[in-house]
Coordinates of C-alpha atoms (C1' of nucleotides) in Angstrom, one line a residue:
Chain A
M50 CA -69.7 186.5 277.8
G51 CA -73.0 187.4 277.2
S52 CA -72.4 185.6 273.5
D53 CA -72.6 183.1 274.0
L54 CA -76.2 182.2 273.2
P55 CA -76.0 183.0 269.5
D56 CA -73.1 181.1 269.3
L57 CA -73.9 177.6 270.5
T58 CA -78.0 178.0 268.2
L59 CA -75.1 178.9 265.6
L60 CA -73.3 176.1 266.1
R61 CA -76.5 173.5 266.4
R62 CA -77.2 174.1 262.9
A63 CA -73.5 173.6 261.7
C64 CA -73.3 170.3 263.7
A65 CA -75.8 168.6 261.9
P66 CA -74.7 168.1 258.9
C67 CA -71.3 167.5 259.7
G68 CA -69.7 163.9 258.9
L69 CA -68.2 163.8 262.5
R70 CA -70.7 165.1 265.4
N71 CA -71.4 161.3 266.6
F72 CA -68.3 161.1 267.0
C73 CA -68.0 164.9 268.9
Q74 CA -70.5 163.8 271.1
Q75 CA -69.1 160.9 272.0
S76 CA -65.9 163.2 273.4
G77 CA -68.3 164.8 275.4
L78 CA -65.5 167.9 273.5
P79 CA -66.7 170.2 271.1
F80 CA -70.7 169.2 270.8
P81 CA -73.4 172.4 271.4
A82 CA -74.1 170.7 275.0
E83 CA -71.5 171.5 276.6
A84 CA -71.4 175.5 277.6
R85 CA -67.8 176.0 276.8
V86 CA -67.8 175.3 273.2
A87 CA -67.6 178.2 271.8
E88 CA -63.6 178.0 273.5
Q89 CA -62.5 174.9 271.2
V90 CA -63.7 176.8 267.9
R91 CA -61.4 178.9 266.6
R92 CA -62.5 180.6 263.2
L93 CA -59.9 181.2 260.2
P94 CA -59.9 184.2 257.8
R95 CA -58.4 182.7 254.5
G96 CA -54.3 182.6 254.1
E97 CA -53.8 182.0 257.6
S98 CA -52.4 178.8 258.8
L99 CA -53.7 177.0 261.2
F100 CA -50.7 176.1 262.5
R101 CA -47.3 174.9 259.8
A102 CA -44.9 172.1 259.8
G103 CA -42.9 172.0 263.1
D104 CA -46.0 173.3 265.9
A105 CA -46.0 171.2 268.3
G106 CA -49.7 169.3 267.3
K107 CA -51.3 168.7 271.0
S108 CA -55.5 169.0 269.5
L109 CA -56.7 167.3 266.3
F110 CA -58.6 170.2 263.8
V111 CA -62.8 169.0 263.0
V112 CA -63.8 171.7 259.6
R113 CA -66.9 172.9 260.2
S114 CA -67.0 175.5 257.4
G115 CA -65.0 176.9 254.5
A116 CA -62.1 174.4 253.3
L117 CA -58.2 174.4 254.2
K118 CA -54.9 172.6 252.4
T119 CA -52.0 171.1 253.9
V120 CA -48.9 171.4 252.4
A121 CA -45.6 170.4 252.6
I122 CA -42.5 172.6 250.8
T123 CA -40.1 170.3 249.7
A124 CA -36.0 170.4 249.3
D125 CA -35.4 172.1 246.8
G126 CA -38.5 174.7 246.9
A127 CA -41.9 172.7 245.7
E128 CA -44.8 173.2 247.1
H129 CA -46.2 169.5 247.7
V130 CA -50.4 169.9 248.6
L131 CA -51.6 166.6 250.4
G132 CA -55.5 167.0 250.5
F133 CA -58.0 169.7 251.1
H134 CA -60.1 169.8 253.9
L135 CA -63.6 170.2 252.9
P136 CA -66.3 170.7 256.4
G137 CA -66.2 167.1 258.5
E138 CA -63.4 166.4 258.0
L139 CA -60.1 166.0 260.2
V140 CA -56.7 167.6 259.5
G141 CA -54.3 167.4 261.7
L142 CA -53.2 163.8 261.5
D143 CA -50.2 164.4 260.8
S144 CA -48.8 165.0 264.4
L145 CA -49.7 161.9 265.3
A146 CA -46.5 160.5 265.2
D147 CA -44.3 162.2 266.9
G148 CA -46.3 165.0 268.2
R149 CA -45.5 167.8 265.7
H150 CA -46.7 168.5 262.1
G151 CA -44.8 167.3 259.5
A152 CA -47.6 169.3 256.9
E153 CA -48.6 173.4 256.8
A154 CA -52.6 173.6 256.6
I155 CA -53.0 176.9 255.7
A156 CA -57.2 178.1 255.4
L157 CA -58.5 178.5 251.6
A158 CA -61.9 180.0 252.5
D159 CA -62.8 182.1 255.9
S160 CA -63.5 179.3 257.6
Q161 CA -64.0 178.1 261.0
V162 CA -62.5 174.8 262.1
C163 CA -63.3 173.2 265.4
A164 CA -60.3 171.7 268.2
L165 CA -60.0 168.4 269.6
P166 CA -57.1 168.0 272.2
V167 CA -55.3 165.2 271.9
D168 CA -54.9 164.1 274.8
Q169 CA -58.3 164.9 276.6
L170 CA -59.3 162.7 274.1
L171 CA -57.5 159.6 274.8
D172 CA -58.8 160.2 278.7
R173 CA -62.8 159.8 277.5
G174 CA -61.4 157.0 275.3
T175 CA -60.0 154.7 278.4
Q176 CA -63.6 155.6 279.8
A177 CA -65.8 155.3 277.0
P178 CA -64.9 152.4 275.1
E179 CA -67.1 153.6 271.9
L180 CA -65.1 156.1 271.3
G181 CA -61.8 154.4 271.0
R182 CA -63.2 152.2 268.5
E183 CA -65.1 155.3 266.9
L184 CA -61.4 157.2 266.9
L185 CA -59.5 154.2 265.8
R186 CA -62.4 154.4 263.2
V187 CA -62.4 157.6 262.2
I188 CA -58.6 158.4 262.3
G189 CA -58.6 155.4 260.1
G190 CA -60.8 157.1 257.4
S191 CA -58.3 160.5 256.8
S192 CA -55.9 156.8 256.1
T193 CA -58.2 156.2 253.8
Q194 CA -58.5 159.6 252.6
C195 CA -54.8 159.4 251.7
L196 CA -55.4 155.7 249.2
G197 CA -57.2 158.6 247.3
H198 CA -54.8 160.5 247.1
V199 CA -52.4 157.7 246.2
E200 CA -55.3 156.2 243.6
V201 CA -55.8 160.0 241.8
L202 CA -51.7 160.0 241.3
M203 CA -51.0 156.9 240.5
R204 CA -53.3 157.9 237.2
R205 CA -51.6 158.3 234.2
Q206 CA -54.0 161.2 232.2
A207 CA -53.7 164.2 233.2
G208 CA -58.0 163.9 232.3
E209 CA -58.4 160.9 234.4
R210 CA -56.3 162.7 237.2
I211 CA -58.8 165.6 236.4
A212 CA -62.2 163.6 237.0
L213 CA -61.6 161.7 240.3
F214 CA -60.1 164.5 241.1
L215 CA -64.2 166.4 240.7
Q216 CA -65.9 162.7 241.1
D217 CA -64.3 162.4 244.3
L218 CA -64.9 166.5 246.0
L219 CA -68.3 166.5 244.9
E220 CA -68.8 163.2 247.1
R221 CA -67.0 164.6 249.9
L222 CA -69.0 167.8 249.4
A223 CA -72.4 165.6 249.5
A224 CA -70.8 163.3 252.4
G225 CA -74.5 160.8 251.5
R226 CA -76.8 162.9 250.7
E227 CA -77.1 164.2 245.8
L228 CA -74.5 165.7 244.2
L229 CA -74.6 168.6 243.8
R230 CA -74.7 169.9 240.9
E231 CA -72.8 173.0 240.5
L232 CA -69.8 173.4 243.3
H233 CA -67.4 177.2 244.4
L234 CA -64.1 175.7 243.9
P235 CA -61.9 176.8 247.3
M236 CA -58.5 176.2 245.1
S237 CA -56.3 177.8 242.5
R238 CA -55.5 175.9 239.5
E239 CA -51.8 175.8 240.4
E240 CA -52.7 174.6 244.4
I241 CA -54.8 171.7 242.0
G242 CA -52.1 171.5 240.7
H243 CA -49.8 170.9 242.9
Y244 CA -52.2 168.3 244.3
L245 CA -52.2 166.2 241.2
G246 CA -48.6 166.9 240.6
L247 CA -49.4 168.6 237.2
A248 CA -48.9 171.7 235.8
L249 CA -51.5 174.7 236.1
E250 CA -51.5 174.4 232.6
T251 CA -52.6 171.1 232.1
V252 CA -55.1 171.1 234.7
S253 CA -57.1 174.6 233.0
R254 CA -56.4 172.5 229.7
G255 CA -57.9 169.7 231.8
F256 CA -61.2 171.5 233.2
S257 CA -61.9 172.5 229.2
R258 CA -61.7 170.0 228.0
L259 CA -64.4 169.2 229.5
Q260 CA -66.2 171.9 228.4
D261 CA -65.3 171.2 225.5
E262 CA -67.5 167.3 225.7
G263 CA -69.9 168.5 227.7
V264 CA -69.1 166.8 230.6
I265 CA -69.2 170.2 232.8
R266 CA -70.0 173.6 232.5
V267 CA -66.3 175.8 233.6
A268 CA -65.8 179.9 234.6
G269 CA -63.6 180.5 236.6
R270 CA -63.3 178.4 239.7
Q271 CA -67.3 178.3 239.3
V272 CA -67.9 174.8 237.9
E273 CA -71.9 172.9 236.4
I274 CA -71.8 169.4 236.4
L275 CA -73.2 169.1 233.4
D276 CA -72.7 165.1 232.9
A277 CA -72.6 163.7 235.9
P278 CA -73.0 159.8 235.3
R279 CA -70.2 160.2 232.0
L280 CA -67.9 161.6 235.1
R281 CA -68.2 159.2 237.0
Q282 CA -67.4 157.1 234.2
L283 CA -63.8 159.3 233.1
A284 CA -63.7 158.7 237.1
H285 CA -63.8 155.5 238.1
S286 CA -62.7 153.9 234.9
S287 CA -59.4 154.5 232.9
G288 CA -59.6 157.0 230.2
P289 CA -59.8 156.9 226.6
D290 CA -62.6 154.9 225.7
T291 CA -65.6 157.2 224.7
D292 CA -66.9 155.3 223.5
P293 CA -70.0 153.1 225.2
S294 CA -68.3 150.4 223.7
L295 CA -66.1 149.0 225.8
K296 CA -66.6 145.2 228.6
R297 CA -63.7 144.0 229.5
R298 CA -63.2 141.4 232.1
A299 CA -65.6 138.6 231.7
Chain B
M279 CA -47.6 122.4 271.4
G280 CA -44.1 120.8 273.2
S281 CA -42.5 122.5 270.0
D282 CA -43.2 126.2 271.6
L283 CA -39.6 126.3 273.5
P284 CA -37.5 126.7 269.8
D285 CA -40.2 129.0 268.4
L286 CA -40.1 131.4 271.8
T287 CA -36.8 131.6 271.8
L288 CA -37.3 132.6 267.9
L289 CA -39.5 134.7 268.9
R290 CA -37.0 136.5 271.1
R291 CA -34.7 137.0 268.4
A292 CA -36.4 138.3 266.5
C293 CA -38.2 141.3 268.4
A294 CA -35.6 142.7 269.3
P295 CA -34.8 144.8 266.6
C296 CA -38.9 145.1 265.6
G297 CA -39.6 148.5 265.7
L298 CA -42.8 147.9 266.9
R299 CA -40.9 145.8 270.5
N300 CA -42.5 148.0 272.8
F301 CA -46.0 148.4 271.6
C302 CA -46.8 144.7 271.3
Q303 CA -45.2 144.6 275.1
Q304 CA -47.7 147.0 275.7
S305 CA -50.4 145.4 273.9
G306 CA -49.4 141.9 275.8
L307 CA -50.7 141.1 273.3
P308 CA -48.1 139.0 271.5
F309 CA -44.3 139.3 272.5
P310 CA -42.8 136.2 273.8
A311 CA -43.5 137.0 277.2
E312 CA -46.8 135.5 276.9
A313 CA -46.6 131.7 276.7
R314 CA -49.5 131.6 273.6
V315 CA -48.0 134.0 271.5
A316 CA -47.5 131.5 268.6
E317 CA -50.8 131.6 267.8
Q318 CA -50.3 134.4 267.5
V319 CA -47.5 134.4 264.5
R320 CA -49.0 133.2 261.0
R321 CA -46.2 131.6 258.4
L322 CA -46.8 133.3 255.4
P323 CA -45.3 131.8 252.3
R324 CA -44.0 133.5 249.0
G325 CA -46.8 134.9 247.2
E326 CA -49.4 134.3 249.0
S327 CA -52.6 136.5 250.4
L328 CA -53.0 137.8 253.9
F329 CA -55.7 138.9 252.8
R330 CA -58.1 140.2 250.0
A331 CA -59.8 143.1 248.9
G332 CA -63.4 142.8 250.9
D333 CA -62.3 141.0 253.8
A334 CA -63.1 141.8 257.3
G335 CA -60.3 142.6 258.8
K336 CA -60.3 142.2 262.6
S337 CA -57.2 142.5 263.4
L338 CA -53.3 144.0 262.3
F339 CA -50.6 142.3 261.8
V340 CA -46.8 143.5 262.2
V341 CA -44.0 142.1 259.8
R342 CA -41.9 140.1 261.3
S343 CA -39.4 138.1 259.0
G344 CA -39.8 138.9 255.0
A345 CA -41.2 142.0 253.5
L346 CA -45.7 142.1 252.0
K347 CA -47.1 144.4 249.2
T348 CA -50.5 146.0 249.5
V349 CA -52.3 145.9 245.9
A350 CA -55.5 147.7 245.0
I351 CA -57.7 146.7 241.4
T352 CA -58.9 149.6 239.9
A353 CA -62.1 149.4 238.0
D354 CA -59.4 149.3 234.7
G355 CA -58.3 145.8 236.0
A356 CA -54.7 148.0 236.6
E357 CA -52.5 146.7 239.6
H358 CA -51.7 150.0 241.8
V359 CA -49.2 149.2 244.5
L360 CA -50.0 150.7 248.3
G361 CA -46.8 150.2 249.4
F362 CA -44.3 147.7 250.4
H363 CA -44.2 146.6 254.0
L364 CA -40.9 145.4 255.8
P365 CA -40.6 143.4 259.2
G366 CA -40.9 145.7 262.0
E367 CA -43.6 147.9 260.1
L368 CA -47.7 148.1 260.1
V369 CA -49.8 146.2 257.9
G370 CA -54.1 145.9 257.8
L371 CA -54.7 149.9 258.9
D372 CA -57.2 149.9 255.7
S373 CA -59.9 148.1 257.5
L374 CA -59.8 150.6 260.5
A375 CA -63.1 153.1 258.7
D376 CA -65.6 150.4 258.1
G377 CA -63.9 147.3 258.8
R378 CA -63.3 145.8 255.3
H379 CA -59.8 145.5 254.1
G380 CA -59.6 147.6 250.7
A381 CA -56.2 146.3 249.1
E382 CA -54.6 143.0 249.5
A383 CA -52.1 141.5 251.0
I384 CA -49.9 139.3 249.7
A385 CA -46.0 137.9 251.0
L386 CA -43.0 139.3 248.1
A387 CA -41.1 136.6 250.3
D388 CA -41.4 133.8 252.4
S389 CA -42.6 135.8 255.6
Q390 CA -43.8 135.4 259.5
V391 CA -46.8 138.9 260.9
C392 CA -48.6 139.0 264.2
A393 CA -51.6 138.8 264.7
L394 CA -52.5 141.6 266.9
P395 CA -57.0 141.7 267.6
V396 CA -58.3 144.9 267.0
D397 CA -60.8 144.3 269.8
Q398 CA -58.3 143.5 271.9
L399 CA -56.6 146.5 271.4
L400 CA -58.9 148.9 272.5
D401 CA -59.5 146.2 275.5
R402 CA -55.9 146.9 276.6
G403 CA -56.1 150.6 274.9
T404 CA -58.7 151.2 277.6
Q405 CA -56.4 149.8 280.3
A406 CA -53.3 150.8 280.2
P407 CA -53.5 154.9 278.6
E408 CA -49.5 154.9 277.7
L409 CA -51.2 151.9 275.1
G410 CA -54.0 154.1 273.4
R411 CA -51.1 157.1 273.2
E412 CA -48.8 154.4 271.8
L413 CA -51.9 153.3 269.1
L414 CA -52.7 156.4 268.4
R415 CA -48.3 156.8 267.8
V416 CA -47.9 153.7 265.8
I417 CA -51.5 155.1 263.9
G418 CA -50.1 157.9 262.5
G419 CA -46.7 156.8 261.7
S420 CA -48.4 154.6 258.7
S421 CA -50.5 157.4 258.4
T422 CA -47.3 159.6 258.0
Q423 CA -46.1 156.9 255.1
C424 CA -48.9 156.8 252.8
L425 CA -47.8 160.2 253.1
G426 CA -44.6 159.3 251.5
H427 CA -45.6 157.5 249.1
V428 CA -47.5 160.8 248.1
E429 CA -44.1 163.2 248.1
V430 CA -42.6 159.8 245.8
L431 CA -45.8 160.1 243.7
M432 CA -45.9 163.6 242.8
R433 CA -42.0 163.9 242.4
R434 CA -42.3 164.1 238.1
Q435 CA -39.4 163.1 237.2
A436 CA -39.0 159.0 237.2
G437 CA -34.8 159.5 238.3
E438 CA -36.0 161.5 241.2
R439 CA -39.0 158.5 242.5
I440 CA -36.5 155.9 241.8
A441 CA -33.7 157.1 243.5
L442 CA -36.1 157.9 247.0
F443 CA -37.5 154.6 246.6
L444 CA -34.1 153.1 247.2
Q445 CA -33.2 155.8 249.6
D446 CA -36.7 155.5 251.1
L447 CA -35.9 151.6 251.9
L448 CA -33.3 151.9 252.6
E449 CA -34.2 153.8 255.3
R450 CA -36.0 152.0 256.2
L451 CA -34.7 148.6 256.2
A452 CA -31.6 150.4 258.8
A453 CA -34.4 151.2 261.1
G454 CA -32.4 153.6 262.5
R455 CA -29.5 152.1 262.6
E456 CA -26.6 152.3 260.3
L457 CA -27.2 152.1 256.0
L458 CA -26.6 148.9 254.3
R459 CA -24.3 149.3 251.9
E460 CA -26.2 146.6 249.5
L461 CA -29.7 144.6 249.8
H462 CA -31.7 142.0 248.1
L463 CA -35.2 143.8 246.9
P464 CA -37.6 141.2 247.0
M465 CA -40.3 143.2 244.9
S466 CA -39.6 142.7 240.8
R467 CA -39.6 145.8 238.7
E468 CA -43.4 145.4 238.1
E469 CA -44.0 146.1 241.3
I470 CA -41.6 149.1 241.9
G471 CA -43.1 150.3 238.9
H472 CA -47.0 149.8 240.4
Y473 CA -45.8 151.5 243.3
L474 CA -43.7 154.4 241.7
G475 CA -46.4 154.7 238.8
L476 CA -44.3 154.3 236.2
A477 CA -43.8 151.2 233.2
L478 CA -41.5 148.5 234.8
E479 CA -38.8 149.6 231.4
T480 CA -38.7 152.6 232.8
V481 CA -37.7 151.4 235.8
S482 CA -35.1 149.2 234.6
R483 CA -33.6 152.5 232.8
G484 CA -33.3 154.1 236.0
F485 CA -32.0 151.1 237.9
S486 CA -29.8 151.5 234.6
R487 CA -28.9 155.7 234.6
L488 CA -27.8 155.7 238.2
Q489 CA -25.8 152.6 237.2
D490 CA -23.5 154.1 234.9
E491 CA -23.3 157.9 236.6
G492 CA -21.7 155.5 239.6
V493 CA -24.8 155.5 242.2
I494 CA -25.4 151.9 242.6
R495 CA -24.3 148.7 241.2
V496 CA -27.0 146.3 239.6
A497 CA -27.4 142.7 238.8
G498 CA -31.2 142.6 238.7
R499 CA -32.7 142.2 241.8
Q500 CA -29.0 143.1 243.9
V501 CA -28.9 146.3 244.9
E502 CA -25.2 147.8 246.1
I503 CA -25.0 151.1 247.1
L504 CA -21.5 153.0 245.7
D505 CA -22.2 156.6 246.6
A506 CA -24.7 156.6 249.6
P507 CA -23.9 160.8 249.6
R508 CA -25.2 161.0 245.9
L509 CA -28.4 158.8 246.1
R510 CA -29.1 160.7 249.1
Q511 CA -29.0 163.8 247.2
L512 CA -31.2 162.7 244.4
A513 CA -33.6 161.6 246.4
H514 CA -34.3 164.4 248.7
S515 CA -33.1 167.6 245.9
S516 CA -34.6 167.9 242.6
G517 CA -33.2 165.8 240.1
P518 CA -31.0 167.5 237.4
D519 CA -28.1 169.5 239.7
T520 CA -25.6 166.9 238.3
D521 CA -22.6 169.0 239.5
P522 CA -22.3 169.9 243.4
S523 CA -22.0 174.1 242.1
L524 CA -26.4 174.1 243.5
K525 CA -27.3 176.7 246.3
R526 CA -30.5 177.4 246.5
R527 CA -32.3 179.4 248.8
A528 CA -30.7 182.3 250.5
Chain C
dC232 C1' -33.0 120.6 226.7
dG233 C1' -37.3 123.4 225.7
dA234 C1' -40.4 126.7 228.8
dT235 C1' -40.8 130.4 230.5
dG236 C1' -40.8 134.3 233.3
dT237 C1' -37.9 138.5 234.8
dC238 C1' -34.2 141.7 233.7
dT239 C1' -32.4 145.2 229.7
dT240 C1' -32.5 147.9 225.6
dG241 C1' -33.7 149.8 220.8
dA242 C1' -36.9 152.9 217.7
dC243 C1' -41.4 155.4 218.0
dG244 C1' -45.0 157.7 219.5
dC245 C1' -47.7 161.4 222.4
dT246 C1' -48.6 163.7 226.8
dT247 C1' -47.8 166.4 229.7
dC248 C1' -44.2 170.3 230.8
dT249 C1' -41.9 174.3 229.8
dC250 C1' -41.7 178.7 227.9
dA251 C1' -44.9 182.6 226.3
dA252 C1' -48.3 185.7 225.6
dC253 C1' -53.3 187.8 226.6
dG254 C1' -57.7 188.1 228.9
dA255 C1' -60.2 188.7 232.7
dT256 C1' -61.7 189.8 237.2
dC257 C1' -60.7 191.7 241.4
dG258 C1' -59.5 195.7 244.6
dT259 C1' -56.5 199.3 244.8
dG260 C1' -55.7 204.7 244.2
dG261 C1' -56.4 208.6 241.8
Chain D
dC258 C1' -66.2 207.2 237.6
dC259 C1' -62.3 205.5 236.0
dA260 C1' -57.6 203.5 235.6
dC261 C1' -54.3 200.7 236.8
dG262 C1' -51.8 197.0 238.6
dA263 C1' -51.7 192.7 240.5
dT264 C1' -53.4 187.9 240.5
dC265 C1' -55.4 184.5 238.2
dG266 C1' -57.5 181.3 233.4
dT267 C1' -56.8 180.3 229.4
dT268 C1' -54.2 179.5 225.1
dG269 C1' -50.6 178.2 221.9
dA270 C1' -45.7 176.7 219.7
dG271 C1' -41.8 173.5 221.1
dA272 C1' -39.0 170.6 223.2
dA273 C1' -38.6 166.6 226.5
dG274 C1' -39.4 162.6 229.2
dC275 C1' -42.5 158.3 228.8
dG276 C1' -45.2 155.2 227.4
dT277 C1' -45.8 151.3 224.1
dC278 C1' -44.3 148.2 221.0
dA279 C1' -40.8 145.1 219.9
dA280 C1' -36.4 141.9 220.5
dG281 C1' -32.9 139.6 222.9
dA282 C1' -30.6 137.6 227.2
dC283 C1' -30.8 135.3 231.2
dA284 C1' -32.4 132.3 235.1
dT285 C1' -34.5 128.8 237.0
dC286 C1' -38.0 125.3 236.5
dG287 C1' -40.1 121.1 234.6

DNA sequence: CGATGTCTTGACGCTTCTCAACGATCGTGG
DNA sequence: CCACGATCGTTGAGAAGCGTCAAGACATCG
């Protein structure tokens, strides 16, 4: 494998900003320091499935680059988008309960993922208590993310859901650093709608409305943030207070 | 503590049907076989909090009897019910990510919970690999439950959400055994509404409608299941097919 | 017995879903 | 190179569902 060397430098660059780097380092599995890293990395062209519903789930996956969605098909054939997964985030926890995936994971763009075999994680966790704690922390974080989804869905007004969706995306892409002023959405309006529980037309109208109000500038999937504080306000407070004349709760 | 003996027999009865019994046995912590069990059990009168948002979370909790709800207060003062927790189910995973609870857990009825200190769980997990796997399984299951909540919220029609809510409650109360024909809801219409993302009046109307259609008989919080197959159908297929003349998908 | 909390039911208005047409972009093939 | 179709996004009009406001029934508790 003479091509390992370029891969390693590539991976080192890719791991540096990864939110799960410490996790991977401690797990000792797919970090560049180890020679057999390349085996753990999987390339996923746009549209391809990482796993399907019903598949046996022996690994967790870390998104290294690109973006994925997890979808569940309901009995009546409707598609539910359960989550979007950005670089540095975990995919595949839905198989922890019974060893089988309950959803399908599909690449929204050309992506790379690291596979973390659960068995090896557990073995390492038995040897190193810190990894066990880190594992809990990471899994708990993913659970928290699911709760974030619930919070979005509980929002009544479509505009609030969309603002919260955008804000959440920005914060996750920033991963602690400064928020981006511009981003390219890896998913379609329909997929956003299936994630937010809205019709795709409503999503489109919501974006247009945010643009009319001068909060963002939108051209298809390209979104520019014009008024970040306002977006933050729309996302976290509840909607219809257009004026800064709100002052509830003592 | 001379009153330990009656407690132990009580606990043994309570643990027998518990879905987490194997988990607790392997963890070796709050199972009747140990003498100091009583310390791990906490009585919670109706309306009392098990923990509040912001509290440090050092334990997971197993519901032994009664019922809890976990709620989050949003920035605008609205109450979101994140989940209901029935006997044999886990509460408190929301603190795994950062060690602090993101929500408040409140007893809907007089309840008993077992505390499982995370530190001790991890220590035991380090010694016994099976426990580590079991821990992952249980946590994964709770994550799956959150996804179930998402599935409910994605349902457009109020009637579908309510049917799915009832069916889910029945299945969880049954815990693998035969479904009950009658149940007493531990939560109010308003709490159901805050869980389903509906107004309390809509919840009330939904129950009335199910009664008009002969699916259930409802008197306040007392619910009798008259047509279980129909309820199952309403919950899993999408709503408006009143006739059994549906046959989609090849 | 009155007060309070909970549940039910009605009427009305608004948000959003549905159906529909149109424009833009991109990849394909002539 | 351009025409063509397909996919995606936008926008409009109408209808249906749900939230809101309001009133009343019922049970519990002081």
